[in-house]
PDB file of C-alpha atoms in Angstrom:
ATOM      1  CA  GLY A   8     -20.243  -8.127 -26.538  1.00 82.00           C
ATOM      2  CA  LEU A   9     -18.062 -10.976 -25.607  1.00 85.00           C
ATOM      3  CA  LYS A  10     -14.668 -11.230 -23.647  1.00 88.00           C
ATOM      4  CA  VAL A  11     -13.115 -14.812 -23.817  1.00 87.00           C
ATOM      5  CA  LYS A  12      -9.725 -16.562 -23.653  1.00 88.00           C
ATOM      6  CA  ASP A  13     -10.263 -18.799 -26.645  1.00 87.00           C
ATOM      7  CA  VAL A  14     -10.141 -17.095 -30.099  1.00 90.00           C
ATOM      8  CA  GLU A  15     -12.184 -20.120 -31.762  1.00 89.00           C
ATOM      9  CA  PHE A  16     -15.040 -18.923 -29.323  1.00 88.00           C
ATOM     10  CA  ALA A  17     -14.572 -15.308 -30.443  1.00 89.00           C
ATOM     11  CA  ASP A  18     -14.530 -16.031 -34.134  1.00 91.00           C
ATOM     12  CA  GLU A  19     -17.661 -18.382 -33.934  1.00 88.00           C
ATOM     13  CA  PHE A  20     -19.409 -15.664 -31.974  1.00 88.00           C
ATOM     14  CA  ALA A  21     -18.620 -12.888 -34.550  1.00 90.00           C
ATOM     15  CA  ARG A  22     -19.757 -15.416 -37.356  1.00 88.00           C
ATOM     16  CA  CYS A  23     -23.030 -16.056 -35.487  1.00 84.00           C
ATOM     17  CA  LEU A  24     -23.497 -12.353 -35.095  1.00 85.00           C
ATOM     18  CA  ALA A  25     -22.951 -11.550 -38.542  1.00 87.00           C
ATOM     19  CA  LYS A  26     -25.574 -14.413 -39.566  1.00 85.00           C
ATOM     20  CA  VAL A  27     -28.281 -13.175 -37.102  1.00 82.00           C
ATOM     21  CA  LEU A  28     -27.790  -9.356 -37.963  1.00 83.00           C
ATOM     22  CA  GLY A  29     -27.125  -9.775 -41.750  1.00 88.00           C
ATOM     23  CA  ARG A  30     -23.951  -8.133 -41.315  1.00 88.00           C
ATOM     24  CA  HIS A  31     -20.077  -8.759 -42.208  1.00 91.00           C
ATOM     25  CA  PRO A  32     -18.626 -10.440 -38.909  1.00 89.00           C
ATOM     26  CA  PRO A  33     -16.974  -8.198 -36.658  1.00 90.00           C
ATOM     27  CA  LYS A  34     -13.345  -8.848 -36.205  1.00 92.00           C
ATOM     28  CA  PRO A  35     -12.545  -9.915 -32.795  1.00 91.00           C
ATOM     29  CA  PHE A  36      -9.595  -8.158 -30.996  1.00 92.00           C
ATOM     30  CA  TYR A  37      -7.064  -9.158 -28.639  1.00 93.00           C
ATOM     31  CA  ASP A  38      -6.861  -7.271 -25.068  1.00 92.00           C
ATOM     32  CA  LYS A  39      -3.324  -7.681 -24.285  1.00 91.00           C
ATOM     33  CA  LYS A  40      -3.903  -6.105 -20.854  1.00 91.00           C
ATOM     34  CA  ARG A  41      -6.672  -8.719 -19.911  1.00 88.00           C
ATOM     35  CA  GLY A  42      -5.618 -11.641 -22.077  1.00 90.00           C
ATOM     36  CA  TRP A  43      -9.144 -11.706 -23.707  1.00 89.00           C
ATOM     37  CA  TYR A  44     -10.394 -11.776 -27.357  1.00 92.00           C
ATOM     38  CA  VAL A  45     -13.111  -9.233 -27.408  1.00 92.00           C
ATOM     39  CA  VAL A  46     -16.061  -9.133 -29.876  1.00 92.00           C
ATOM     40  CA  GLU A  47     -18.392  -6.371 -29.924  1.00 91.00           C
ATOM     41  CA  VAL A  48     -21.342  -4.975 -31.966  1.00 89.00           C
ATOM     42  CA  GLU A  49     -24.039  -2.168 -31.673  1.00 89.00           C
ATOM     43  CA  SER A  50     -27.482  -3.368 -32.170  1.00 86.00           C
ATOM     44  CA  LYS A  51     -30.737  -2.069 -30.350  1.00 86.00           C
ATOM     45  CA  THR A  52     -32.690  -5.102 -31.485  1.00 78.00           C
ATOM     46  CA  LEU A  53     -30.228  -7.573 -29.967  1.00 78.00           C
ATOM     47  CA  TYR A  54     -29.845  -5.466 -27.030  1.00 81.00           C
ATOM     48  CA  GLU A  55     -33.418  -5.759 -26.378  1.00 78.00           C
ATOM     49  CA  LEU A  56     -33.556  -9.505 -27.064  1.00 73.00           C
ATOM     50  CA  LEU A  57     -30.695 -10.191 -24.573  1.00 73.00           C
ATOM     51  CA  LYS A  58     -30.687  -7.561 -21.845  1.00 76.00           C
ATOM     52  CA  LYS A  59     -30.809  -8.933 -18.297  1.00 75.00           C
ATOM     53  CA  PRO A  60     -32.576 -10.335 -16.806  1.00 76.00           C
ATOM     54  CA  VAL A  61     -32.955 -12.556 -20.104  1.00 76.00           C
ATOM     55  CA  ASN A  62     -36.460 -13.394 -21.168  1.00 82.00           C
ATOM     56  CA  LEU A  63     -35.935 -16.876 -21.837  1.00 86.00           C
ATOM     57  CA  ASP A  64     -39.739 -17.174 -22.681  1.00 88.00           C
ATOM     58  CA  GLY A  65     -39.130 -14.788 -25.639  1.00 84.00           C
ATOM     59  CA  LEU A  66     -35.816 -16.862 -26.668  1.00 86.00           C
ATOM     60  CA  LYS A  67     -37.170 -20.216 -26.816  1.00 92.00           C
ATOM     61  CA  LYS A  68     -38.699 -19.770 -30.329  1.00 89.00           C
ATOM     62  CA  TYR A  69     -35.577 -19.184 -31.833  1.00 87.00           C
ATOM     63  CA  ILE A  70     -33.554 -21.664 -29.579  1.00 91.00           C
ATOM     64  CA  GLU A  71     -36.237 -24.426 -30.162  1.00 94.00           C
ATOM     65  CA  HIS A  72     -36.649 -23.712 -33.970  1.00 91.00           C
ATOM     66  CA  CYS A  73     -35.149 -27.050 -34.794  1.00 93.00           C
ATOM     67  CA  GLU A  74     -32.440 -29.613 -33.451  1.00 95.00           C
ATOM     68  CA  ASP A  75     -29.653 -27.825 -35.388  1.00 93.00           C
ATOM     69  CA  CYS A  76     -30.698 -24.573 -33.434  1.00 91.00           C
ATOM     70  CA  MET A  77     -31.030 -26.370 -30.008  1.00 95.00           C
ATOM     71  CA  ALA A  78     -27.483 -28.018 -30.780  1.00 96.00           C
ATOM     72  CA  ALA A  79     -26.087 -24.461 -31.801  1.00 93.00           C
ATOM     73  CA  PHE A  80     -27.427 -22.685 -28.514  1.00 92.00           C
ATOM     74  CA  LEU A  81     -26.299 -25.629 -26.360  1.00 96.00           C
ATOM     75  CA  ARG A  82     -22.818 -25.540 -27.932  1.00 95.00           C
ATOM     76  CA  GLY A  83     -22.540 -21.930 -27.374  1.00 91.00           C
ATOM     77  CA  PHE A  84     -23.427 -22.474 -23.814  1.00 93.00           C
ATOM     78  CA  ALA A  85     -21.188 -25.199 -23.351  1.00 96.00           C
ATOM     79  CA  ASP A  86     -18.383 -23.304 -24.851  1.00 93.00           C
ATOM     80  CA  SER A  87     -19.166 -20.579 -22.291  1.00 90.00           C
ATOM     81  CA  GLU A  88     -20.123 -22.278 -19.208  1.00 93.00           C
ATOM     82  CA  GLY A  89     -18.854 -26.025 -19.701  1.00 94.00           C
ATOM     83  CA  SER A  90     -15.643 -27.973 -19.066  1.00 94.00           C
ATOM     84  CA  VAL A  91     -14.407 -31.482 -19.519  1.00 94.00           C
ATOM     85  CA  ASP A  92     -12.836 -33.338 -16.571  1.00 90.00           C
ATOM     86  CA  LYS A  93      -9.947 -35.560 -17.491  1.00 85.00           C
ATOM     87  CA  SER A  94     -11.884 -38.492 -15.961  1.00 86.00           C
ATOM     88  CA  GLY A  95     -14.625 -37.798 -18.606  1.00 86.00           C
ATOM     89  CA  PRO A  96     -17.536 -36.135 -17.087  1.00 91.00           C
ATOM     90  CA  ILE A  97     -18.719 -32.758 -18.801  1.00 96.00           C
ATOM     91  CA  TYR A  98     -19.768 -30.036 -16.328  1.00 96.00           C
ATOM     92  CA  ILE A  99     -21.927 -27.043 -17.111  1.00 96.00           C
ATOM     93  CA  VAL A 100     -21.968 -24.457 -14.407  1.00 93.00           C
ATOM     94  CA  ASN A 101     -24.178 -21.239 -14.285  1.00 91.00           C
ATOM     95  CA  THR A 102     -25.883 -19.201 -11.611  1.00 88.00           C
ATOM     96  CA  ASP A 103     -29.291 -18.987 -12.966  1.00 89.00           C
ATOM     97  CA  LEU A 104     -30.986 -22.109 -11.981  1.00 91.00           C
ATOM     98  CA  VAL A 105     -33.997 -21.662 -14.162  1.00 91.00           C
ATOM     99  CA  LEU A 106     -31.515 -21.221 -17.285  1.00 92.00           C
ATOM    100  CA  LEU A 107     -29.535 -24.494 -16.260  1.00 95.00           C
ATOM    101  CA  THR A 108     -32.845 -26.408 -15.900  1.00 96.00           C
ATOM    102  CA  TYR A 109     -33.916 -25.584 -19.619  1.00 96.00           C
ATOM    103  CA  VAL A 110     -30.435 -26.497 -20.713  1.00 97.00           C
ATOM    104  CA  LYS A 111     -30.696 -29.848 -19.109  1.00 97.00           C
ATOM    105  CA  ASP A 112     -34.330 -30.175 -20.812  1.00 97.00           C
ATOM    106  CA  LEU A 113     -32.813 -29.301 -24.215  1.00 97.00           C
ATOM    107  CA  LEU A 114     -29.874 -31.729 -23.731  1.00 98.00           C
ATOM    108  CA  GLN A 115     -32.348 -34.548 -22.987  1.00 97.00           C
ATOM    109  CA  ARG A 116     -34.287 -33.690 -26.245  1.00 97.00           C
ATOM    110  CA  LEU A 117     -31.220 -34.350 -28.063  1.00 97.00           C
ATOM    111  CA  GLY A 118     -30.456 -37.742 -25.999  1.00 97.00           C
ATOM    112  CA  VAL A 119     -27.747 -36.417 -23.801  1.00 97.00           C
ATOM    113  CA  VAL A 120     -28.492 -37.486 -20.137  1.00 96.00           C
ATOM    114  CA  ALA A 121     -27.516 -34.954 -17.348  1.00 96.00           C
ATOM    115  CA  THR A 122     -27.579 -34.910 -13.726  1.00 94.00           C
ATOM    116  CA  GLY A 123     -28.659 -31.853 -11.735  1.00 90.00           C
ATOM    117  CA  PRO A 124     -28.876 -29.089 -11.387  1.00 93.00           C
ATOM    118  CA  ARG A 125     -27.170 -29.286  -8.060  1.00 92.00           C
ATOM    119  CA  PRO A 126     -25.570 -26.499  -6.138  1.00 89.00           C
ATOM    120  CA  LYS A 127     -21.804 -25.977  -6.672  1.00 80.00           C
ATOM    121  CA  THR A 128     -21.821 -23.705  -3.375  1.00 66.00           C
ATOM    122  CA  ARG A 129     -23.874 -24.388  -0.522  1.00 61.00           C
ATOM    123  CA  GLN A 130     -27.046 -21.906  -0.459  1.00 59.00           C
ATOM    124  CA  GLY A 131     -25.795 -18.521   0.459  1.00 56.00           C
ATOM    125  CA  GLY A 132     -22.150 -19.444  -0.116  1.00 62.00           C
ATOM    126  CA  VAL A 133     -19.912 -17.552  -2.203  1.00 65.00           C
ATOM    127  CA  PHE A 134     -18.163 -19.021  -5.330  1.00 62.00           C
ATOM    128  CA  HIS A 135     -15.020 -17.267  -6.597  1.00 65.00           C
ATOM    129  CA  ASP A 136     -14.165 -17.809 -10.288  1.00 67.00           C
ATOM    130  CA  PRO A 137     -10.272 -17.879 -10.441  1.00 64.00           C
ATOM    131  CA  LEU A 138     -10.322 -16.885 -14.038  1.00 63.00           C
ATOM    132  CA  THR A 139     -12.447 -13.703 -13.963  1.00 66.00           C
ATOM    133  CA  GLY A 140     -11.963 -12.836 -10.183  1.00 70.00           C
ATOM    134  CA  LYS A 141     -15.793 -12.296  -9.813  1.00 71.00           C
ATOM    135  CA  ARG A 142     -17.635 -13.635  -6.900  1.00 69.00           C
ATOM    136  CA  TYR A 143     -21.077 -15.323  -7.389  1.00 62.00           C
ATOM    137  CA  LYS A 144     -23.681 -16.645  -4.990  1.00 71.00           C
ATOM    138  CA  ASP A 145     -25.695 -19.921  -5.267  1.00 80.00           C
ATOM    139  CA  CYS A 146     -23.847 -21.528  -8.323  1.00 86.00           C
ATOM    140  CA  TYR A 147     -25.140 -24.539  -9.863  1.00 92.00           C
ATOM    141  CA  TYR A 148     -23.952 -27.296 -12.139  1.00 94.00           C
ATOM    142  CA  LEU A 149     -25.065 -30.084 -14.575  1.00 96.00           C
ATOM    143  CA  ARG A 150     -23.161 -33.149 -14.863  1.00 96.00           C
ATOM    144  CA  ILE A 151     -23.415 -34.885 -18.422  1.00 95.00           C
ATOM    145  CA  ARG A 152     -23.234 -38.836 -17.860  1.00 93.00           C
ATOM    146  CA  VAL A 153     -20.050 -40.221 -19.100  1.00 92.00           C
ATOM    147  CA  SER A 154     -22.282 -42.525 -21.205  1.00 92.00           C
ATOM    148  CA  SER A 155     -23.820 -39.695 -22.823  1.00 94.00           C
ATOM    149  CA  ASN A 156     -20.206 -38.370 -23.938  1.00 94.00           C
ATOM    150  CA  ILE A 157     -20.394 -39.784 -27.443  1.00 94.00           C
ATOM    151  CA  THR A 158     -24.018 -38.355 -28.005  1.00 96.00           C
ATOM    152  CA  PHE A 159     -22.927 -34.921 -26.640  1.00 97.00           C
ATOM    153  CA  TYR A 160     -19.808 -35.001 -28.945  1.00 96.00           C
ATOM    154  CA  ARG A 161     -21.890 -36.084 -32.151  1.00 95.00           C
ATOM    155  CA  LYS A 162     -24.907 -33.697 -31.711  1.00 96.00           C
ATOM    156  CA  VAL A 163     -23.562 -30.773 -29.513  1.00 97.00           C
ATOM    157  CA  GLY A 164     -19.715 -30.545 -29.189  1.00 95.00           C
ATOM    158  CA  PHE A 165     -17.448 -27.736 -28.475  1.00 95.00           C
ATOM    159  CA  THR A 166     -16.405 -24.878 -30.725  1.00 91.00           C
ATOM    160  CA  ILE A 167     -13.454 -24.417 -28.349  1.00 91.00           C
ATOM    161  CA  ARG A 168     -10.659 -26.757 -29.740  1.00 90.00           C
ATOM    162  CA  ARG A 169      -9.020 -27.506 -26.293  1.00 91.00           C
ATOM    163  CA  LYS A 170     -12.359 -28.635 -25.034  1.00 93.00           C
ATOM    164  CA  GLN A 171     -13.266 -30.537 -27.919  1.00 94.00           C
ATOM    165  CA  GLU A 172      -9.724 -32.364 -27.959  1.00 93.00           C
ATOM    166  CA  ARG A 173     -10.105 -33.206 -24.311  1.00 93.00           C
ATOM    167  CA  LEU A 174     -13.563 -34.746 -25.007  1.00 94.00           C
ATOM    168  CA  GLU A 175     -12.102 -36.738 -28.134  1.00 94.00           C
ATOM    169  CA  ASN A 176      -9.095 -37.989 -26.292  1.00 92.00           C
ATOM    170  CA  TYR A 177     -11.439 -39.241 -23.317  1.00 92.00           C
ATOM    171  CA  ILE A 178     -13.688 -40.928 -25.819  1.00 91.00           C
ATOM    172  CA  LYS A 179     -10.607 -42.647 -27.866  1.00 90.00           C
ATOM    173  CA  ARG A 180      -9.368 -43.822 -24.114  1.00 87.00           C
ATOM    174  CA  ARG A 181     -12.632 -45.083 -23.113  1.00 79.00           C
ATOM    175  CA  PRO A 182     -12.854 -48.868 -23.774  1.00 64.00           C
ATOM    176  CA  ALA A 183     -15.759 -49.950 -26.105  1.00 60.00           C
ATOM    177  CA  LYS A 184     -18.461 -52.009 -24.580  1.00 60.00           C
ATOM    178  CA  PRO A 185     -19.571 -55.014 -26.671  1.00 49.00           C
ATOM    179  CA  PRO A 186     -23.189 -54.710 -27.841  1.00 48.00           C
ATOM    180  CA  SER A 187     -25.722 -56.292 -25.776  1.00 47.00           C
ATOM    181  CA  PRO A 188     -27.109 -59.646 -27.069  1.00 48.00           C
ATOM    182  CA  LEU A 189     -30.470 -58.344 -26.928  1.00 46.00           C
ATOM    183  CA  LEU A 190     -29.486 -55.426 -29.146  1.00 42.00           C
ATOM    184  CA  THR A 191     -27.702 -57.705 -31.753  1.00 44.00           C
ATOM    185  CA  SER A 192     -29.869 -58.689 -34.818  1.00 36.00           C
ATOM    186  CA  PRO A 193     -28.920 -61.470 -37.247  1.00 41.00           C
ATOM    187  CA  TYR A 194     -29.920 -59.051 -39.996  1.00 38.00           C
ATOM    188  CA  ARG A 195     -27.419 -56.435 -38.819  1.00 36.00           C
ATOM    189  CA  PRO A 196     -23.730 -56.893 -40.411  1.00 38.00           C
TER     190      PRO A 196
END
């Protein structure tokens, strides 16, 4: 299941579940008490595939099937774990260092340059998530370089409208750099 604040993320998750399981998409419902959209399904196969700790090696063949699959995985991960700062950088935060390192590798394979993973909290420190109220130890982050925002936008993007709009607004505000004379060809219009 999934519990999220954004209806677009819940709808996309339900659509993807339907595609993977060969079923009609489950209808997200709104939990008024918690303020979350909830999507739930029952599937022993899906449970075995995604139970914790996640067997990343078992998932790689699905994730790396093609560039579209890598982009879809990264989009879902960024929807869940990412944010766009007003000054432009995109951050992706998670407590699983191995998973975050894998995400960085996938981003690089799509031409998106990221720094990290770096610790968000000092080792042994505790990170408190104000949205969920949960406490995490050893939280890490990736920072996508601002120079890769357009590539991220074109190849990955966000399903969540507010994140996608913040990225679009930053890209629109950013002054365009003139092309390098070395990259300009007399044969290009």
